[in-house]
Amino acid sequence: MKRWLILLFALLPLCAPARTTNDHAQWNADIAAFEQADRVQPPPAGAVLFIGSSSIRFWKTLASDFPEVHTINRGFGGSEIADSTFYADRIVAPYHPRAIVMYAGDNDIEAGNSPQQVRDDFAAFVRKARAVDPGVPIAFIAIKPSMARKALLPKIREANALVRDYAATQKQVAYLDVFTPMLGKDGQPQAKWFIQDGLHMNRTGYELWIGIVRPWVDAHGR
């Protein structure tokens, strides 16, 4: 019996849910392209940095949507929160941004990361950014309720709640709730915000975001 107990305890770690391995190296070309762009045209000082995954990458109208501030777009599609943290020395620290807006977490949940891991990864990003610029204001745009990832809605809802609760304990860290207004009266995702793939947003979706993000940017980005 003792031998069986020893074997059982040895196997327990193998049964525990493990975080999906994230290959940060897959983004080397994207990060190198950002650095090359910075050499050709140095970004403005004191800008608001928008960083994260494809919802940031495809936000091509940032400059005109937020004309009252300088903006830098450092979205790389398909990335997770931990990717932005991993490359922060190259695409966050050099800019010394006045404020940071992050949208990520969508791909994290899709990859199998837990809502708790999403919260912890965002907290790690905050620590990394503030190791260079202590107290820099940081906002997390809530993970959107997309048509394509409707099955993940319970986990997305939980991850958003955990990030919101974490942000409430931190100075100058905000949770910007785009999740709730993007839902229909039935509490489900709505097609009207998205392009044909049901995952990436159309202009109507971005206009909703602008109305929620702009007050925070105006308060912290000038």
PDB file of C-alpha atoms in Angstrom:
ATOM      1  CA  MET A   1       0.000   0.000   0.000  1.00  0.00           C
ATOM      2  CA  LYS A   2       2.799   2.425   0.852  1.00  0.00           C
ATOM      3  CA  ARG A   3       4.393   1.802  -2.527  1.00  0.00           C
ATOM      4  CA  TRP A   4       1.104   2.607  -4.293  1.00  0.00           C
ATOM      5  CA  LEU A   5       0.734   5.851  -2.334  1.00  0.00           C
ATOM      6  CA  ILE A   6       4.227   6.928  -3.326  1.00  0.00           C
ATOM      7  CA  LEU A   7       3.417   6.232  -6.970  1.00  0.00           C
ATOM      8  CA  LEU A   8       0.118   8.156  -6.723  1.00  0.00           C
ATOM      9  CA  PHE A   9       1.766  11.268  -5.314  1.00  0.00           C
ATOM     10  CA  ALA A  10       4.458  11.067  -7.973  1.00  0.00           C
ATOM     11  CA  LEU A  11       1.825  11.104 -10.694  1.00  0.00           C
ATOM     12  CA  LEU A  12      -0.291  13.950  -9.289  1.00  0.00           C
ATOM     13  CA  PRO A  13       1.746  16.773 -10.882  1.00  0.00           C
ATOM     14  CA  LEU A  14       1.285  15.081 -14.254  1.00  0.00           C
ATOM     15  CA  CYS A  15      -2.482  15.176 -13.789  1.00  0.00           C
ATOM     16  CA  ALA A  16      -2.629  18.861 -12.888  1.00  0.00           C
ATOM     17  CA  PRO A  17      -3.667  21.265 -15.645  1.00  0.00           C
ATOM     18  CA  ALA A  18      -0.604  22.832 -17.213  1.00  0.00           C
ATOM     19  CA  ARG A  19      -0.345  26.166 -18.927  1.00  0.00           C
ATOM     20  CA  THR A  20       0.041  26.021 -22.686  1.00  0.00           C
ATOM     21  CA  THR A  21       3.654  26.628 -23.737  1.00  0.00           C
ATOM     22  CA  ASN A  22       4.062  30.049 -25.324  1.00  0.00           C
ATOM     23  CA  ASP A  23       6.750  30.298 -27.998  1.00  0.00           C
ATOM     24  CA  HIS A  24       7.706  33.970 -27.758  1.00  0.00           C
ATOM     25  CA  ALA A  25      10.266  33.538 -30.541  1.00  0.00           C
ATOM     26  CA  GLN A  26       7.498  33.334 -33.136  1.00  0.00           C
ATOM     27  CA  TRP A  27       7.128  37.111 -32.802  1.00  0.00           C
ATOM     28  CA  ASN A  28      10.788  37.993 -33.393  1.00  0.00           C
ATOM     29  CA  ALA A  29      10.128  39.229 -36.936  1.00  0.00           C
ATOM     30  CA  ASP A  30       7.233  41.434 -35.795  1.00  0.00           C
ATOM     31  CA  ILE A  31       9.271  42.982 -33.006  1.00  0.00           C
ATOM     32  CA  ALA A  32      12.242  43.541 -35.326  1.00  0.00           C
ATOM     33  CA  ALA A  33       9.886  45.301 -37.751  1.00  0.00           C
ATOM     34  CA  PHE A  34       8.732  47.638 -34.977  1.00  0.00           C
ATOM     35  CA  GLU A  35      12.354  48.434 -34.124  1.00  0.00           C
ATOM     36  CA  GLN A  36      13.171  49.123 -37.775  1.00  0.00           C
ATOM     37  CA  ALA A  37      10.169  51.448 -38.012  1.00  0.00           C
ATOM     38  CA  ASP A  38      11.398  53.261 -34.904  1.00  0.00           C
ATOM     39  CA  ARG A  39      14.804  53.794 -36.499  1.00  0.00           C
ATOM     40  CA  VAL A  40      13.276  55.167 -39.695  1.00  0.00           C
ATOM     41  CA  GLN A  41      10.801  57.393 -37.871  1.00  0.00           C
ATOM     42  CA  PRO A  42      11.393  57.742 -34.116  1.00  0.00           C
ATOM     43  CA  PRO A  43       8.074  57.666 -32.237  1.00  0.00           C
ATOM     44  CA  PRO A  44       6.969  60.791 -30.365  1.00  0.00           C
ATOM     45  CA  ALA A  45       7.946  61.246 -26.750  1.00  0.00           C
ATOM     46  CA  GLY A  46       5.232  61.092 -24.105  1.00  0.00           C
ATOM     47  CA  ALA A  47       2.819  59.162 -26.302  1.00  0.00           C
ATOM     48  CA  VAL A  48       0.023  56.787 -25.325  1.00  0.00           C
ATOM     49  CA  LEU A  49       1.142  53.262 -26.150  1.00  0.00           C
ATOM     50  CA  PHE A  50      -1.509  50.862 -27.433  1.00  0.00           C
ATOM     51  CA  ILE A  51      -0.214  47.307 -27.164  1.00  0.00           C
ATOM     52  CA  GLY A  52      -1.552  43.778 -27.454  1.00  0.00           C
ATOM     53  CA  SER A  53      -3.041  41.477 -30.042  1.00  0.00           C
ATOM     54  CA  SER A  54      -4.900  41.834 -33.350  1.00  0.00           C
ATOM     55  CA  SER A  55      -7.616  44.172 -32.079  1.00  0.00           C
ATOM     56  CA  ILE A  56      -4.791  46.671 -31.497  1.00  0.00           C
ATOM     57  CA  ARG A  57      -2.874  45.726 -34.635  1.00  0.00           C
ATOM     58  CA  PHE A  58      -5.913  46.361 -36.842  1.00  0.00           C
ATOM     59  CA  TRP A  59      -6.759  49.638 -35.127  1.00  0.00           C
ATOM     60  CA  LYS A  60      -5.294  51.601 -38.019  1.00  0.00           C
ATOM     61  CA  THR A  61      -7.100  54.834 -37.160  1.00  0.00           C
ATOM     62  CA  LEU A  62      -5.624  55.381 -33.698  1.00  0.00           C
ATOM     63  CA  ALA A  63      -4.053  58.722 -34.613  1.00  0.00           C
ATOM     64  CA  SER A  64      -7.297  60.176 -35.934  1.00  0.00           C
ATOM     65  CA  ASP A  65      -9.447  58.526 -33.260  1.00  0.00           C
ATOM     66  CA  PHE A  66      -7.365  60.122 -30.482  1.00  0.00           C
ATOM     67  CA  PRO A  67      -6.149  63.379 -32.068  1.00  0.00           C
ATOM     68  CA  GLU A  68      -5.667  65.033 -28.695  1.00  0.00           C
ATOM     69  CA  VAL A  69      -2.666  62.789 -27.877  1.00  0.00           C
ATOM     70  CA  HIS A  70       0.251  61.159 -29.638  1.00  0.00           C
ATOM     71  CA  THR A  71      -0.250  57.419 -30.064  1.00  0.00           C
ATOM     72  CA  ILE A  72       1.984  54.417 -30.775  1.00  0.00           C
ATOM     73  CA  ASN A  73       0.476  51.177 -32.064  1.00  0.00           C
ATOM     74  CA  ARG A  74       2.368  48.055 -31.057  1.00  0.00           C
ATOM     75  CA  GLY A  75      -0.216  45.358 -31.649  1.00  0.00           C
ATOM     76  CA  PHE A  76       0.944  42.044 -33.061  1.00  0.00           C
ATOM     77  CA  GLY A  77      -1.843  39.715 -34.088  1.00  0.00           C
ATOM     78  CA  GLY A  78      -2.218  36.382 -32.383  1.00  0.00           C
ATOM     79  CA  SER A  79      -0.140  37.417 -29.385  1.00  0.00           C
ATOM     80  CA  GLU A  80      -0.913  36.763 -25.740  1.00  0.00           C
ATOM     81  CA  ILE A  81      -0.394  39.039 -22.728  1.00  0.00           C
ATOM     82  CA  ALA A  82       2.865  37.294 -21.834  1.00  0.00           C
ATOM     83  CA  ASP A  83       4.272  38.110 -25.280  1.00  0.00           C
ATOM     84  CA  SER A  84       3.945  41.835 -24.617  1.00  0.00           C
ATOM     85  CA  THR A  85       5.652  41.330 -21.266  1.00  0.00           C
ATOM     86  CA  PHE A  86       8.449  39.261 -22.812  1.00  0.00           C
ATOM     87  CA  TYR A  87       9.187  41.962 -25.392  1.00  0.00           C
ATOM     88  CA  ALA A  88       8.552  44.943 -23.119  1.00  0.00           C
ATOM     89  CA  ASP A  89      12.246  45.849 -23.066  1.00  0.00           C
ATOM     90  CA  ARG A  90      11.997  46.403 -26.830  1.00  0.00           C
ATOM     91  CA  ILE A  91       8.479  47.743 -27.449  1.00  0.00           C
ATOM     92  CA  VAL A  92       7.513  49.408 -24.165  1.00  0.00           C
ATOM     93  CA  ALA A  93      10.577  50.610 -22.269  1.00  0.00           C
ATOM     94  CA  PRO A  94      12.198  52.611 -25.125  1.00  0.00           C
ATOM     95  CA  TYR A  95       9.112  54.819 -25.518  1.00  0.00           C
ATOM     96  CA  HIS A  96       8.649  55.864 -21.885  1.00  0.00           C
ATOM     97  CA  PRO A  97       4.938  56.241 -22.665  1.00  0.00           C
ATOM     98  CA  ARG A  98       2.764  58.691 -20.801  1.00  0.00           C
ATOM     99  CA  ALA A  99       0.125  55.952 -20.537  1.00  0.00           C
ATOM    100  CA  ILE A 100      -0.428  52.394 -21.802  1.00  0.00           C
ATOM    101  CA  VAL A 101      -3.605  50.795 -23.169  1.00  0.00           C
ATOM    102  CA  MET A 102      -3.558  46.999 -23.513  1.00  0.00           C
ATOM    103  CA  TYR A 103      -5.910  44.690 -25.323  1.00  0.00           C
ATOM    104  CA  ALA A 104      -4.981  41.023 -24.997  1.00  0.00           C
ATOM    105  CA  GLY A 105      -6.278  37.904 -23.295  1.00  0.00           C
ATOM    106  CA  ASP A 106      -8.504  36.791 -26.139  1.00  0.00           C
ATOM    107  CA  ASN A 107      -5.846  34.475 -27.568  1.00  0.00           C
ATOM    108  CA  ASP A 108      -4.775  33.418 -24.079  1.00  0.00           C
ATOM    109  CA  ILE A 109      -8.185  31.904 -23.349  1.00  0.00           C
ATOM    110  CA  GLU A 110      -8.341  30.338 -26.810  1.00  0.00           C
ATOM    111  CA  ALA A 111      -4.936  28.723 -26.173  1.00  0.00           C
ATOM    112  CA  GLY A 112      -6.219  27.101 -22.975  1.00  0.00           C
ATOM    113  CA  ASN A 113      -4.857  29.489 -20.368  1.00  0.00           C
ATOM    114  CA  SER A 114      -7.054  29.816 -17.299  1.00  0.00           C
ATOM    115  CA  PRO A 115      -8.822  33.063 -16.306  1.00  0.00           C
ATOM    116  CA  GLN A 116      -6.504  33.190 -13.283  1.00  0.00           C
ATOM    117  CA  GLN A 117      -3.491  33.000 -15.586  1.00  0.00           C
ATOM    118  CA  VAL A 118      -4.842  35.881 -17.649  1.00  0.00           C
ATOM    119  CA  ARG A 119      -5.095  37.986 -14.484  1.00  0.00           C
ATOM    120  CA  ASP A 120      -1.621  36.952 -13.330  1.00  0.00           C
ATOM    121  CA  ASP A 121      -0.082  37.658 -16.732  1.00  0.00           C
ATOM    122  CA  PHE A 122      -1.591  41.128 -16.803  1.00  0.00           C
ATOM    123  CA  ALA A 123      -0.228  41.783 -13.309  1.00  0.00           C
ATOM    124  CA  ALA A 124       3.193  40.665 -14.553  1.00  0.00           C
ATOM    125  CA  PHE A 125       2.944  43.105 -17.463  1.00  0.00           C
ATOM    126  CA  VAL A 126       2.122  45.935 -15.071  1.00  0.00           C
ATOM    127  CA  ARG A 127       5.162  45.082 -12.955  1.00  0.00           C
ATOM    128  CA  LYS A 128       7.432  44.924 -16.000  1.00  0.00           C
ATOM    129  CA  ALA A 129       6.243  48.249 -17.412  1.00  0.00           C
ATOM    130  CA  ARG A 130       6.551  49.970 -14.050  1.00  0.00           C
ATOM    131  CA  ALA A 131      10.024  48.627 -13.448  1.00  0.00           C
ATOM    132  CA  VAL A 132      11.063  51.167 -16.093  1.00  0.00           C
ATOM    133  CA  ASP A 133       8.441  53.875 -15.579  1.00  0.00           C
ATOM    134  CA  PRO A 134       7.128  53.682 -12.010  1.00  0.00           C
ATOM    135  CA  GLY A 135       3.483  54.636 -11.738  1.00  0.00           C
ATOM    136  CA  VAL A 136       2.785  54.799 -15.480  1.00  0.00           C
ATOM    137  CA  PRO A 137      -1.025  54.618 -15.915  1.00  0.00           C
ATOM    138  CA  ILE A 138      -2.128  51.354 -17.517  1.00  0.00           C
ATOM    139  CA  ALA A 139      -5.572  50.410 -18.806  1.00  0.00           C
ATOM    140  CA  PHE A 140      -6.806  46.933 -19.717  1.00  0.00           C
ATOM    141  CA  ILE A 141      -9.532  46.815 -22.345  1.00  0.00           C
ATOM    142  CA  ALA A 142     -11.846  43.968 -21.368  1.00  0.00           C
ATOM    143  CA  ILE A 143     -11.710  40.819 -23.470  1.00  0.00           C
ATOM    144  CA  LYS A 144     -14.438  41.218 -26.068  1.00  0.00           C
ATOM    145  CA  PRO A 145     -17.358  38.783 -26.455  1.00  0.00           C
ATOM    146  CA  SER A 146     -16.852  37.703 -30.064  1.00  0.00           C
ATOM    147  CA  MET A 147     -19.072  35.552 -32.234  1.00  0.00           C
ATOM    148  CA  ALA A 148     -16.155  33.299 -33.166  1.00  0.00           C
ATOM    149  CA  ARG A 149     -15.345  32.497 -29.546  1.00  0.00           C
ATOM    150  CA  LYS A 150     -18.857  32.357 -28.166  1.00  0.00           C
ATOM    151  CA  ALA A 151     -18.155  28.973 -26.553  1.00  0.00           C
ATOM    152  CA  LEU A 152     -15.450  30.613 -24.423  1.00  0.00           C
ATOM    153  CA  LEU A 153     -17.800  33.265 -23.022  1.00  0.00           C
ATOM    154  CA  PRO A 154     -17.901  31.862 -19.442  1.00  0.00           C
ATOM    155  CA  LYS A 155     -14.093  31.852 -19.208  1.00  0.00           C
ATOM    156  CA  ILE A 156     -13.869  35.286 -20.820  1.00  0.00           C
ATOM    157  CA  ARG A 157     -16.384  36.627 -18.323  1.00  0.00           C
ATOM    158  CA  GLU A 158     -14.399  35.134 -15.427  1.00  0.00           C
ATOM    159  CA  ALA A 159     -11.076  36.464 -16.721  1.00  0.00           C
ATOM    160  CA  ASN A 160     -12.521  39.947 -17.108  1.00  0.00           C
ATOM    161  CA  ALA A 161     -13.887  39.873 -13.556  1.00  0.00           C
ATOM    162  CA  LEU A 162     -10.518  38.807 -12.166  1.00  0.00           C
ATOM    163  CA  VAL A 163      -8.671  41.545 -14.054  1.00  0.00           C
ATOM    164  CA  ARG A 164     -11.267  44.106 -12.953  1.00  0.00           C
ATOM    165  CA  ASP A 165     -10.844  43.079  -9.311  1.00  0.00           C
ATOM    166  CA  TYR A 166      -7.056  43.178  -9.602  1.00  0.00           C
ATOM    167  CA  ALA A 167      -7.144  46.638 -11.195  1.00  0.00           C
ATOM    168  CA  ALA A 168      -9.305  47.912  -8.350  1.00  0.00           C
ATOM    169  CA  THR A 169      -6.476  47.115  -5.912  1.00  0.00           C
ATOM    170  CA  GLN A 170      -3.822  49.018  -7.897  1.00  0.00           C
ATOM    171  CA  LYS A 171      -3.065  52.700  -8.278  1.00  0.00           C
ATOM    172  CA  GLN A 172      -3.470  54.035 -11.811  1.00  0.00           C
ATOM    173  CA  VAL A 173      -4.533  50.673 -13.246  1.00  0.00           C
ATOM    174  CA  ALA A 174      -7.922  50.678 -14.955  1.00  0.00           C
ATOM    175  CA  TYR A 175     -10.310  48.097 -16.366  1.00  0.00           C
ATOM    176  CA  LEU A 176     -12.226  49.475 -19.350  1.00  0.00           C
ATOM    177  CA  ASP A 177     -15.450  47.533 -19.762  1.00  0.00           C
ATOM    178  CA  VAL A 178     -16.193  47.006 -23.444  1.00  0.00           C
ATOM    179  CA  PHE A 179     -17.481  43.502 -22.692  1.00  0.00           C
ATOM    180  CA  THR A 180     -20.879  44.471 -21.245  1.00  0.00           C
ATOM    181  CA  PRO A 181     -21.988  46.961 -23.920  1.00  0.00           C
ATOM    182  CA  MET A 182     -20.978  44.556 -26.696  1.00  0.00           C
ATOM    183  CA  LEU A 183     -23.470  41.950 -25.462  1.00  0.00           C
ATOM    184  CA  GLY A 184     -27.044  41.838 -26.708  1.00  0.00           C
ATOM    185  CA  LYS A 185     -30.114  41.959 -24.502  1.00  0.00           C
ATOM    186  CA  ASP A 186     -29.907  38.161 -24.340  1.00  0.00           C
ATOM    187  CA  GLY A 187     -26.411  38.357 -22.852  1.00  0.00           C
ATOM    188  CA  GLN A 188     -24.823  36.915 -25.986  1.00  0.00           C
ATOM    189  CA  PRO A 189     -22.297  38.279 -28.512  1.00  0.00           C
ATOM    190  CA  GLN A 190     -23.694  40.382 -31.348  1.00  0.00           C
ATOM    191  CA  ALA A 191     -22.634  40.085 -34.991  1.00  0.00           C
ATOM    192  CA  LYS A 192     -22.996  43.819 -35.641  1.00  0.00           C
ATOM    193  CA  TRP A 193     -19.609  44.635 -34.081  1.00  0.00           C
ATOM    194  CA  PHE A 194     -17.585  42.220 -36.215  1.00  0.00           C
ATOM    195  CA  ILE A 195     -16.360  41.612 -39.721  1.00  0.00           C
ATOM    196  CA  GLN A 196     -17.237  38.387 -41.500  1.00  0.00           C
ATOM    197  CA  ASP A 197     -14.853  36.215 -39.456  1.00  0.00           C
ATOM    198  CA  GLY A 198     -16.825  36.981 -36.279  1.00  0.00           C
ATOM    199  CA  LEU A 199     -13.595  37.692 -34.388  1.00  0.00           C
ATOM    200  CA  HIS A 200     -12.152  40.976 -35.602  1.00  0.00           C
ATOM    201  CA  MET A 201     -14.101  44.180 -35.296  1.00  0.00           C
ATOM    202  CA  ASN A 202     -15.602  46.443 -37.920  1.00  0.00           C
ATOM    203  CA  ARG A 203     -15.709  50.218 -37.654  1.00  0.00           C
ATOM    204  CA  THR A 204     -18.881  50.101 -35.578  1.00  0.00           C
ATOM    205  CA  GLY A 205     -17.090  47.965 -33.011  1.00  0.00           C
ATOM    206  CA  TYR A 206     -14.143  50.337 -32.843  1.00  0.00           C
ATOM    207  CA  GLU A 207     -16.440  53.329 -32.461  1.00  0.00           C
ATOM    208  CA  LEU A 208     -17.987  51.693 -29.411  1.00  0.00           C
ATOM    209  CA  TRP A 209     -14.492  51.137 -28.006  1.00  0.00           C
ATOM    210  CA  ILE A 210     -13.463  54.722 -28.693  1.00  0.00           C
ATOM    211  CA  GLY A 211     -16.342  56.033 -26.604  1.00  0.00           C
ATOM    212  CA  ILE A 212     -15.167  53.931 -23.656  1.00  0.00           C
ATOM    213  CA  VAL A 213     -11.403  54.354 -24.047  1.00  0.00           C
ATOM    214  CA  ARG A 214     -11.258  58.075 -24.877  1.00  0.00           C
ATOM    215  CA  PRO A 215     -12.238  59.440 -21.421  1.00  0.00           C
ATOM    216  CA  TRP A 216      -9.421  57.418 -19.837  1.00  0.00           C
ATOM    217  CA  VAL A 217      -6.921  58.475 -22.501  1.00  0.00           C
ATOM    218  CA  ASP A 218      -7.931  62.125 -22.117  1.00  0.00           C
ATOM    219  CA  ALA A 219      -7.465  61.896 -18.348  1.00  0.00           C
ATOM    220  CA  HIS A 220      -4.104  60.152 -18.422  1.00  0.00           C
ATOM    221  CA  GLY A 221      -2.504  60.691 -21.815  1.00  0.00           C
ATOM    222  CA  ARG A 222      -2.054  64.452 -21.938  1.00  0.00           C
TER     223      ARG A 222
END
